[in-house]
Short mmCIF file of C-alpha atoms and ligand atoms in Angstrom, two decimals:
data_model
loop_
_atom_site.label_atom_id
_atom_site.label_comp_id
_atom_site.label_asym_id
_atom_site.label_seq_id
_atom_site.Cartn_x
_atom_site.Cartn_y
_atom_site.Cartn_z
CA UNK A 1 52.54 77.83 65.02
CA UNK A 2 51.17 77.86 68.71
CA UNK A 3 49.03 75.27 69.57
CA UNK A 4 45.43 76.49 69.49
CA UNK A 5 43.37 75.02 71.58
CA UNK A 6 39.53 76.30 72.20
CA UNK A 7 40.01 76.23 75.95
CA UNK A 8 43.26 77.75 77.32
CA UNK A 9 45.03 74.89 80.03
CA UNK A 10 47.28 76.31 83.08
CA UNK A 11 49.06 74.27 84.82
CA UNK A 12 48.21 74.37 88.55
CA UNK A 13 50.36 72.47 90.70
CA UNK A 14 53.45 69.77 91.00
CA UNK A 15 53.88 67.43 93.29
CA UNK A 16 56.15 64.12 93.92
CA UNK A 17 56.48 61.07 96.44
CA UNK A 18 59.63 58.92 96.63
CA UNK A 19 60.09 55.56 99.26
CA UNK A 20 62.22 56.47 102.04
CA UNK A 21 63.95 53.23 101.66
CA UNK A 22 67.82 54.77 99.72
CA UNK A 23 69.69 52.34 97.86
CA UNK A 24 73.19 53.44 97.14
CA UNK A 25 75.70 52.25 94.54
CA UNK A 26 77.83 50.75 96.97
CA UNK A 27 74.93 48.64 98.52
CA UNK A 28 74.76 47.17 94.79
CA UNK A 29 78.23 45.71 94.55
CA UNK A 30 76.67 42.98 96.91
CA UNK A 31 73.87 41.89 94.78
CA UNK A 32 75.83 42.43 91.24
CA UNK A 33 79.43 42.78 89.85
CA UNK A 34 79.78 46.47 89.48
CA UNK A 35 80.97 49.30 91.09
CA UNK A 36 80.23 53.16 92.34
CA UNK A 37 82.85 54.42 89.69
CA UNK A 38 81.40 52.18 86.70
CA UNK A 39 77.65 53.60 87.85
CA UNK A 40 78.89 57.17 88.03
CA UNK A 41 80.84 57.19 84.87
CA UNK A 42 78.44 55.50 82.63
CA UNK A 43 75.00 56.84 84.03
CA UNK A 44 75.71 59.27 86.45
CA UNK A 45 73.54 57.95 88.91
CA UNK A 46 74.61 57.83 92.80
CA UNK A 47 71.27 56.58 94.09
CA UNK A 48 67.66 55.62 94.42
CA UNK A 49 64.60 54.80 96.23
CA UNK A 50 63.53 51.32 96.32
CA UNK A 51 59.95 50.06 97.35
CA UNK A 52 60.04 48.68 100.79
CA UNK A 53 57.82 45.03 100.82
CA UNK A 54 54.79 45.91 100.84
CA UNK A 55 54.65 49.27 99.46
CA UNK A 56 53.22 50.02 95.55
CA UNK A 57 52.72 52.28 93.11
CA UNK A 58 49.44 53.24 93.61
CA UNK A 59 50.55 54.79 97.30
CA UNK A 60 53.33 56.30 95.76
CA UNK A 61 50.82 57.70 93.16
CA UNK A 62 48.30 59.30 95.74
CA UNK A 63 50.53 60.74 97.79
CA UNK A 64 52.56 62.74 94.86
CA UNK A 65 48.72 63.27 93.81
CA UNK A 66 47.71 64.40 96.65
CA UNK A 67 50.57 67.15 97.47
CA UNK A 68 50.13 68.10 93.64
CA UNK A 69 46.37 69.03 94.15
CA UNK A 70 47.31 70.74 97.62
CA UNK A 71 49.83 73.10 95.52
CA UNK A 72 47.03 73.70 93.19
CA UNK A 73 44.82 74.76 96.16
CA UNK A 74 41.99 72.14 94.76
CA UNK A 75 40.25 69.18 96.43
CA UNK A 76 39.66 65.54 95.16
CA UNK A 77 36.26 66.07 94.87
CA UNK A 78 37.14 69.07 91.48
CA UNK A 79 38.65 66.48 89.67
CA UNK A 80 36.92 65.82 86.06
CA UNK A 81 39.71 63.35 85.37
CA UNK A 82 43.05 61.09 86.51
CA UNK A 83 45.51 59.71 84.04
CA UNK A 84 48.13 57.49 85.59
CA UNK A 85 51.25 56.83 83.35
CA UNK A 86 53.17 53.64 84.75
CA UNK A 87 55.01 50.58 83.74
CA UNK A 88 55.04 48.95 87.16
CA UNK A 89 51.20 48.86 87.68
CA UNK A 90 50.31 47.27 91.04
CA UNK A 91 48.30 44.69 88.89
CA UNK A 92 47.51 44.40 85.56
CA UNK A 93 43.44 45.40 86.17
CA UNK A 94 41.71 47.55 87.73
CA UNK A 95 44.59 50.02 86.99
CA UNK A 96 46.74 52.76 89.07
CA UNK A 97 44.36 55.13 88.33
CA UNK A 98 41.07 53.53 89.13
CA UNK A 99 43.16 52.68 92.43
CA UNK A 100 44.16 56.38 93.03
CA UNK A 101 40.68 57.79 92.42
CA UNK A 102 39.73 55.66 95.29
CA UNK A 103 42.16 56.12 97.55
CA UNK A 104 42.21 59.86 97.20
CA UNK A 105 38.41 59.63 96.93
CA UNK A 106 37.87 61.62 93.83
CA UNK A 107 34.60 61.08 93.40
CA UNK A 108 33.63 62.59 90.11
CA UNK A 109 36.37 61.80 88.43
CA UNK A 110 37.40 59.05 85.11
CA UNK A 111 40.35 57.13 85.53
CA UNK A 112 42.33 55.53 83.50
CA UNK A 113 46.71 54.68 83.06
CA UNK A 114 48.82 54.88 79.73
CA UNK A 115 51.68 52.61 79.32
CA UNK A 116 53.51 54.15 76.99
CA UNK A 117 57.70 53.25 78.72
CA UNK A 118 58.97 56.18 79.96
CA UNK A 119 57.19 58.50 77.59
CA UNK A 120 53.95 57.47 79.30
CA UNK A 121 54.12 60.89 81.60
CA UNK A 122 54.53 62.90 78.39
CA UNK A 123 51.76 61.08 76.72
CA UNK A 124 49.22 61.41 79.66
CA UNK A 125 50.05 65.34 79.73
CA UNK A 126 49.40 66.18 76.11
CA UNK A 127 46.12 63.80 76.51
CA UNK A 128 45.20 65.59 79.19
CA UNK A 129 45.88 69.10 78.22
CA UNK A 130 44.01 68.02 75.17
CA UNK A 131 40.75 66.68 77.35
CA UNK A 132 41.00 70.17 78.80
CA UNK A 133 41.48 72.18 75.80
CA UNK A 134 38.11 70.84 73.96
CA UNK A 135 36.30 71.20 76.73
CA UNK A 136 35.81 68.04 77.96
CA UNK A 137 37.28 68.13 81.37
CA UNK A 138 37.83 70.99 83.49
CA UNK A 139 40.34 69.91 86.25
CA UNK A 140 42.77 66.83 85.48
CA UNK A 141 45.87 64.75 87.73
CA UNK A 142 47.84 63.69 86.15
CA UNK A 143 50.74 61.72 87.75
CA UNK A 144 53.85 59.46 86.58
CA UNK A 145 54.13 56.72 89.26
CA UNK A 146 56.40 53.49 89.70
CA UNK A 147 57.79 50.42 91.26
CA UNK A 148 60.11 49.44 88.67
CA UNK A 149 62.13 47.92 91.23
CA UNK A 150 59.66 44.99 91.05
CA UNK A 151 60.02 44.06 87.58
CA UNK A 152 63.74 44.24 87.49
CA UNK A 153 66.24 41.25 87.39
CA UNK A 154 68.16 41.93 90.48
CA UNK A 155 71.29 39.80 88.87
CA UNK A 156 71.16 41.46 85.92
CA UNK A 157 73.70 44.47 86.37
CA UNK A 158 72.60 45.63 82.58
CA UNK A 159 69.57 46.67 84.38
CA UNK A 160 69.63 46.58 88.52
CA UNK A 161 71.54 49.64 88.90
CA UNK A 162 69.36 52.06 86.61
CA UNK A 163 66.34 52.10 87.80
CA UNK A 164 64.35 53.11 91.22
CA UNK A 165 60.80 54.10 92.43
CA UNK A 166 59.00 57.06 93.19
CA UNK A 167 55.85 59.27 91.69
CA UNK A 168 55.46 62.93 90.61
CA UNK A 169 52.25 64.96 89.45
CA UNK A 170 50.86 67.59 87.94
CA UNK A 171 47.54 69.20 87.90
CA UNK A 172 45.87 70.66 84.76
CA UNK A 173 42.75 73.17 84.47
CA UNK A 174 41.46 75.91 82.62
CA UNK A 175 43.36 78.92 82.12
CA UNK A 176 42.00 82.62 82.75
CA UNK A 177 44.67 84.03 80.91
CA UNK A 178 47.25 82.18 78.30
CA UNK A 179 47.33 78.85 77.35
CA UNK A 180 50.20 77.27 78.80
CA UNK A 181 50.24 74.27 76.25
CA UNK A 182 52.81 76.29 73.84
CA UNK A 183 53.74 72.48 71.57
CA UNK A 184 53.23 69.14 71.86
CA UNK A 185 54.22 66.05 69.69
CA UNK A 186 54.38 62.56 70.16
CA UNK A 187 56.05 59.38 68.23
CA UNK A 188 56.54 55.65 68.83
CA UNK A 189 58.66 53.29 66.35
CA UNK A 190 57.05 49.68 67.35
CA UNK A 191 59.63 48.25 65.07
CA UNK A 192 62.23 48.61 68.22
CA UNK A 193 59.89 47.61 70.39
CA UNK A 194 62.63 44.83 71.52
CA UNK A 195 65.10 47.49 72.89
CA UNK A 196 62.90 47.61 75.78
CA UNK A 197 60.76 44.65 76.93
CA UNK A 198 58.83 43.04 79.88
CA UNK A 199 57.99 39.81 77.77
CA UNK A 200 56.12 37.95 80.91
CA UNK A 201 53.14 37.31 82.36
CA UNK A 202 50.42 38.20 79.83
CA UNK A 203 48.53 36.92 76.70
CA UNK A 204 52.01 36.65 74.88
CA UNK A 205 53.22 34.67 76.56
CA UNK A 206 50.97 33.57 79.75
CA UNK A 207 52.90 32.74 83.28
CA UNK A 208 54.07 29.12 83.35
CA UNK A 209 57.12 27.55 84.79
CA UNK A 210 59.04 28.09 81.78
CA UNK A 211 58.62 31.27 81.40
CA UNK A 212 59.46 32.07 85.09
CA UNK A 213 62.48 30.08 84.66
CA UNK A 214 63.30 31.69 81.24
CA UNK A 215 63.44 35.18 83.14
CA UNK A 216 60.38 36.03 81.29
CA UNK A 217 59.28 38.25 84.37
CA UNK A 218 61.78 40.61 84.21
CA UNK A 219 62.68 44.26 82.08
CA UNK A 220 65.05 42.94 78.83
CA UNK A 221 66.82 45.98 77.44
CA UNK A 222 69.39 46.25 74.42
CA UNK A 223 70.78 49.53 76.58
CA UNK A 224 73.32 50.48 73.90
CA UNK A 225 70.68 50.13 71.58
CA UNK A 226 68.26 52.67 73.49
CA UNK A 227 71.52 54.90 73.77
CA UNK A 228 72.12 55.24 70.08
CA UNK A 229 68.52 55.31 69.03
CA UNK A 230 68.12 58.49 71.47
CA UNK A 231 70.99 60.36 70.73
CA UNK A 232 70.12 59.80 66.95
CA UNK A 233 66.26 60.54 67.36
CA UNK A 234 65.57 63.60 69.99
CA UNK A 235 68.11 66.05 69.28
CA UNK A 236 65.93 66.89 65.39
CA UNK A 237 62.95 66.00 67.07
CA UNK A 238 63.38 68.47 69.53
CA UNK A 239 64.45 71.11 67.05
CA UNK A 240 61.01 70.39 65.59
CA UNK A 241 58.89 70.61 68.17
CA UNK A 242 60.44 73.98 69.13
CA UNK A 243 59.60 75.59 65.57
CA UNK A 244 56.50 74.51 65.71
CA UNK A 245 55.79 76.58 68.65
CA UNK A 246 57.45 79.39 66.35
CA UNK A 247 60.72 79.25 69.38
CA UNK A 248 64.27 78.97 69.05
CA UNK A 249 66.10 76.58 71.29
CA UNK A 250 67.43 79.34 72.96
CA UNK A 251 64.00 80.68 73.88
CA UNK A 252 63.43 77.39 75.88
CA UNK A 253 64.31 78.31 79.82
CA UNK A 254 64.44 74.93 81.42
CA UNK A 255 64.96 71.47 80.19
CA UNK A 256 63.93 68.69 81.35
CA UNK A 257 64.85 65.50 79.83
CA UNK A 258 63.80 61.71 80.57
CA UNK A 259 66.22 61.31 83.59
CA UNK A 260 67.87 58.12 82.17
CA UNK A 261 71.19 58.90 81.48
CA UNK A 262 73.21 61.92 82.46
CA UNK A 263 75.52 61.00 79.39
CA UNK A 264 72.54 61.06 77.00
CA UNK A 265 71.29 64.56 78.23
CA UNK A 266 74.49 66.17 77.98
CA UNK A 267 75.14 64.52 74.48
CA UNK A 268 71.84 66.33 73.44
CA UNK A 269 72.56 69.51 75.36
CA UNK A 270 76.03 69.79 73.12
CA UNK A 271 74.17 68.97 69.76
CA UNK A 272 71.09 71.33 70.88
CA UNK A 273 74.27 74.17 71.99
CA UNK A 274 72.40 74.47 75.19
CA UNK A 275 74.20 75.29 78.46
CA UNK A 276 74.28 72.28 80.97
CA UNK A 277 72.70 75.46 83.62
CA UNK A 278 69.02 75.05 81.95
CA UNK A 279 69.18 71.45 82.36
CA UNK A 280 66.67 70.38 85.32
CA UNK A 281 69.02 67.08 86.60
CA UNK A 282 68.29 65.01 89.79
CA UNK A 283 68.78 61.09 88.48
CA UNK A 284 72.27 61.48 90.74
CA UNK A 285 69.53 61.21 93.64
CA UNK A 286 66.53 58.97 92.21
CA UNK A 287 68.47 56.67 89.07
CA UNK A 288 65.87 56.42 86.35
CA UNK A 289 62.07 56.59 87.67
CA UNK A 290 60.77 55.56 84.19
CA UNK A 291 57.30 57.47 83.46
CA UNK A 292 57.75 59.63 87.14
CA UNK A 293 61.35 60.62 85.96
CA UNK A 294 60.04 64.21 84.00
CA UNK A 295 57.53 65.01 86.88
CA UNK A 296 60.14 64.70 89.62
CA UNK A 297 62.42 66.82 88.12
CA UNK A 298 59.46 69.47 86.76
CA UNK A 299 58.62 69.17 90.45
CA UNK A 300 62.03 69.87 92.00
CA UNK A 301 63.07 72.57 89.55
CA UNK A 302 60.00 74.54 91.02
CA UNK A 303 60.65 73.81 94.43
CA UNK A 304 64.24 75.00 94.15
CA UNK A 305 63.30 77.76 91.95
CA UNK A 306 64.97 76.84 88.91
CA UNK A 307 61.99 77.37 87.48
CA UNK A 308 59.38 80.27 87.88
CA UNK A 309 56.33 81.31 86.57
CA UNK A 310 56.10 82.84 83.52
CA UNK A 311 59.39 80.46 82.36
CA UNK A 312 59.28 78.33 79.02
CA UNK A 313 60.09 74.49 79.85
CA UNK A 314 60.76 71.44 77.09
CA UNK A 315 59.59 68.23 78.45
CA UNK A 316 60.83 64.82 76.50
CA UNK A 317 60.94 61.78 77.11
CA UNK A 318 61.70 58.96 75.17
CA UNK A 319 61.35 54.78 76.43
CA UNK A 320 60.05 51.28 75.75
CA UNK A 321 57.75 50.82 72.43
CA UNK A 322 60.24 52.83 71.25
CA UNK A 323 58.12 55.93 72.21
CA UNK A 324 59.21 59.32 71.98
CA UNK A 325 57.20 62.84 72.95
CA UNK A 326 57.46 66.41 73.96
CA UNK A 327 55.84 69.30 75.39
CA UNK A 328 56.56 72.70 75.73
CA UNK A 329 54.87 74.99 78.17
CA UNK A 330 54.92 78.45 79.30
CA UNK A 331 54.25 77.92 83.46
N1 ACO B 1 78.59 47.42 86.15
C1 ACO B 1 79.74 47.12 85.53
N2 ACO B 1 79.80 46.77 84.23
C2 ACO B 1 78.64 46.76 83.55
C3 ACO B 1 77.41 47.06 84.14
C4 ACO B 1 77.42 47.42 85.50
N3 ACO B 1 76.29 47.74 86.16
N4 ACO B 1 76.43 46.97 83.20
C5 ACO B 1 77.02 46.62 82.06
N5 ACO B 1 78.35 46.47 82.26
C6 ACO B 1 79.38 46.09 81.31
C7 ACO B 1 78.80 45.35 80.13
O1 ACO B 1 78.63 43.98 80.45
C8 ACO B 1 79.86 45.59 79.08
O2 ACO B 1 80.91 44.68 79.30
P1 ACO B 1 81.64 43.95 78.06
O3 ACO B 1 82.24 45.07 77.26
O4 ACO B 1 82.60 43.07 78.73
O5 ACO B 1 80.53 43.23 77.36
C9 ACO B 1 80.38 46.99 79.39
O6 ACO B 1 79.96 47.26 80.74
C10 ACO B 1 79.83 48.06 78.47
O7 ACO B 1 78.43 47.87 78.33
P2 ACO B 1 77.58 48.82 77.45
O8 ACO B 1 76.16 48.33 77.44
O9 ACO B 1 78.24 49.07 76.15
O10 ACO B 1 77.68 50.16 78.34
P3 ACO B 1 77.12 51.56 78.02
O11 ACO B 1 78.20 52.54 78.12
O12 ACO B 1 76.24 51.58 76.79
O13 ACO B 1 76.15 51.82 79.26
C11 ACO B 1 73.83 51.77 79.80
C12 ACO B 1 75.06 50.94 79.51
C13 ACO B 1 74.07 52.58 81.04
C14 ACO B 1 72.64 50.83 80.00
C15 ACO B 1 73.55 52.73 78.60
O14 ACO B 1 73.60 52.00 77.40
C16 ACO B 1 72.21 53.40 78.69
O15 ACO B 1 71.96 54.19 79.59
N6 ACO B 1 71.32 53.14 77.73
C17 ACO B 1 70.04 53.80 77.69
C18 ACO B 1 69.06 53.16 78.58
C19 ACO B 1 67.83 54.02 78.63
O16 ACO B 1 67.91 55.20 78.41
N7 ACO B 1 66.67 53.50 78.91
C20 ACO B 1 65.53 54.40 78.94
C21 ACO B 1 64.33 53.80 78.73
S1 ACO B 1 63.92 52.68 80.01
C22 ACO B 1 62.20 52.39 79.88
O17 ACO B 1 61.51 52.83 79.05
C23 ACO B 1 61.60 51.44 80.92
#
């Protein structure tokens, strides 16, 4: 059954920020022992935009904010709400999205970020869609922003060459037609929560010398781990969500999956018996941007036209916690 929700939520506008700064896979062969064909093969990614020194996710997060709110032809000053998903805060407190709201000078809005891995951008948009479909809010950001480059063990090759920076957004209001929200579900599975870890820094276990030695400081992931998890996990979950928005899988136009992997995506396309064509994939360009990855691609596929209004697109995204979520909506 169709979400019901007693205010009807449009989506209004994209928008995305990466560094300039490009690292390619060659560049990595001097800072790890791997190569451009190992990368390629195993990940499909070719490659990403690093933070230069000095710049952090917050920046990246206004400015994909900002050209999202442009698109949606609304000013800072509309906004009821921000939600900021990240994993690479520029600091533990005040948060990205207090930061934002600043910057951007929003100045009736809340703000607040979800950590939630990867799944974090998911997570914000069905909280947000939900804000505006009680009635609470009116006009929401809502953007997926990160310098994961930071927090990553630049000698650890299990980790160095998947990740990279950037931001994406989306802005959410009221509807005067359908509501766009067509599905949503979300998951987590704390039992796993050591697949994916950033142990350091925190009341856990509180910076010291030890633990800075120890690595502490630094994203720990069991990658084959994560691999088999998520091809076990999303392709029935996804099958779900779809029926209960009353669709087939075939009714679904675009896809866009958490841009980890290409060989996870197309090992889900082949168990979903989708064609690679409605797949929305650019993590040959940007590696895996963690909670931005969905937004950048929901952002490019509009830009390029992939997708157009009126189209049905399946967001999931799966990451650290485990977490797991999707949403379907009909632009
Ligand atoms: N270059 C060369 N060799 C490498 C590299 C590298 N960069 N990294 C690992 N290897 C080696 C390993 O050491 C291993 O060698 P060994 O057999 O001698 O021990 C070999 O390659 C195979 O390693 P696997 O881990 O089995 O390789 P796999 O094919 O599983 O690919 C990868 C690893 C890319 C990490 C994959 O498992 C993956 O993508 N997992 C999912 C990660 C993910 O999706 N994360 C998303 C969430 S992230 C978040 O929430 C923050």
């Amino acid at each position: 059954m169709t979400l019901k929700f007693a205010v009807p939520v449009a989506l209004l506008g994209t928008g995305m920020y990466v560094p300039e700064r490009v690292v390619t896979n060659d560049e990595l062969t001097k800072m790890v022992e791997t190569s451009d064909e190992w990368i390629i093969e195993r990940t499909g990614i070719k490659e990403r935009h690093i933070a230069s020194e000095g710049e952090v996710t917050s920046q990246f997060a206004a400015k994909a904010g900002m050209e999202a709110l442009r698109a949606a032809g609304i000013t800072p000053e509309e906004l009821d709400m921000i939600i900021v998903a990240t994993n690479s805060p520029d600091m533990l407190f005040p948060g990205v999205g207090p930061l934002v709201q600043g910057m951007i000078k929003a100045t009736k809005a809340g703000a607040c970020d979800v950590q939630a891995g990867c799944t974090g951008c998911v997570y914000a948009l069905v909280l947000a869609s939900a804000g505006i479909g009680s009635g609470l809010w009116k006009k929401v950001l809502v953007i997926g922003a990160e310098a994961l480059s930071r927090l990553v063990d630049w000698t650890d090759r299990n980790t160095c060459v998947l990740f990279g920076d950037g931001a994406g957004a989306v802005v959410l209001g009221v509807s005067e037609g359908k509501n766009a929200v067509l599905a949503a579900e979300l998951h987590a599975d704390g039992e796993k929560g050591d697949y994916i870890a950033f142990p350091g820094g925190l009341a856990a276990r509180p910076a010291n010398h030890a633990s800075v030695d120890a690595g502490d400081h630094f994203v720990k992931m069991k990658g084959n781990e994560v691999f088999k998890y998520v091809n076990k996990v999303i392709p029935s979950f996804v099958k779900d969500v779809c029926e209960q928005a009353g669709l087939d899988i075939s009714d679904i136009d675009a896809w866009i999956f958490h841009q980890a992997n290409l060989r996870i995506i197309e090992g889900i396309l082949r168990r979903l018996n989708v064609s690679e064509e409605k797949a929305i994939v650019n993590l040959q360009k940007y590696g895996n941007t963690s909670a931005a990855s969905v937004f950048l691609a929901l952002h490019e596929g509009f830009a390029d036209g992939r997708i157009s209004r009126g189209d049905k697109v399946m967001l999931v995204s799966f990451g650290a916690g485990m977490t797991y979520g999707a949403i379907i909506l009909e632009i």
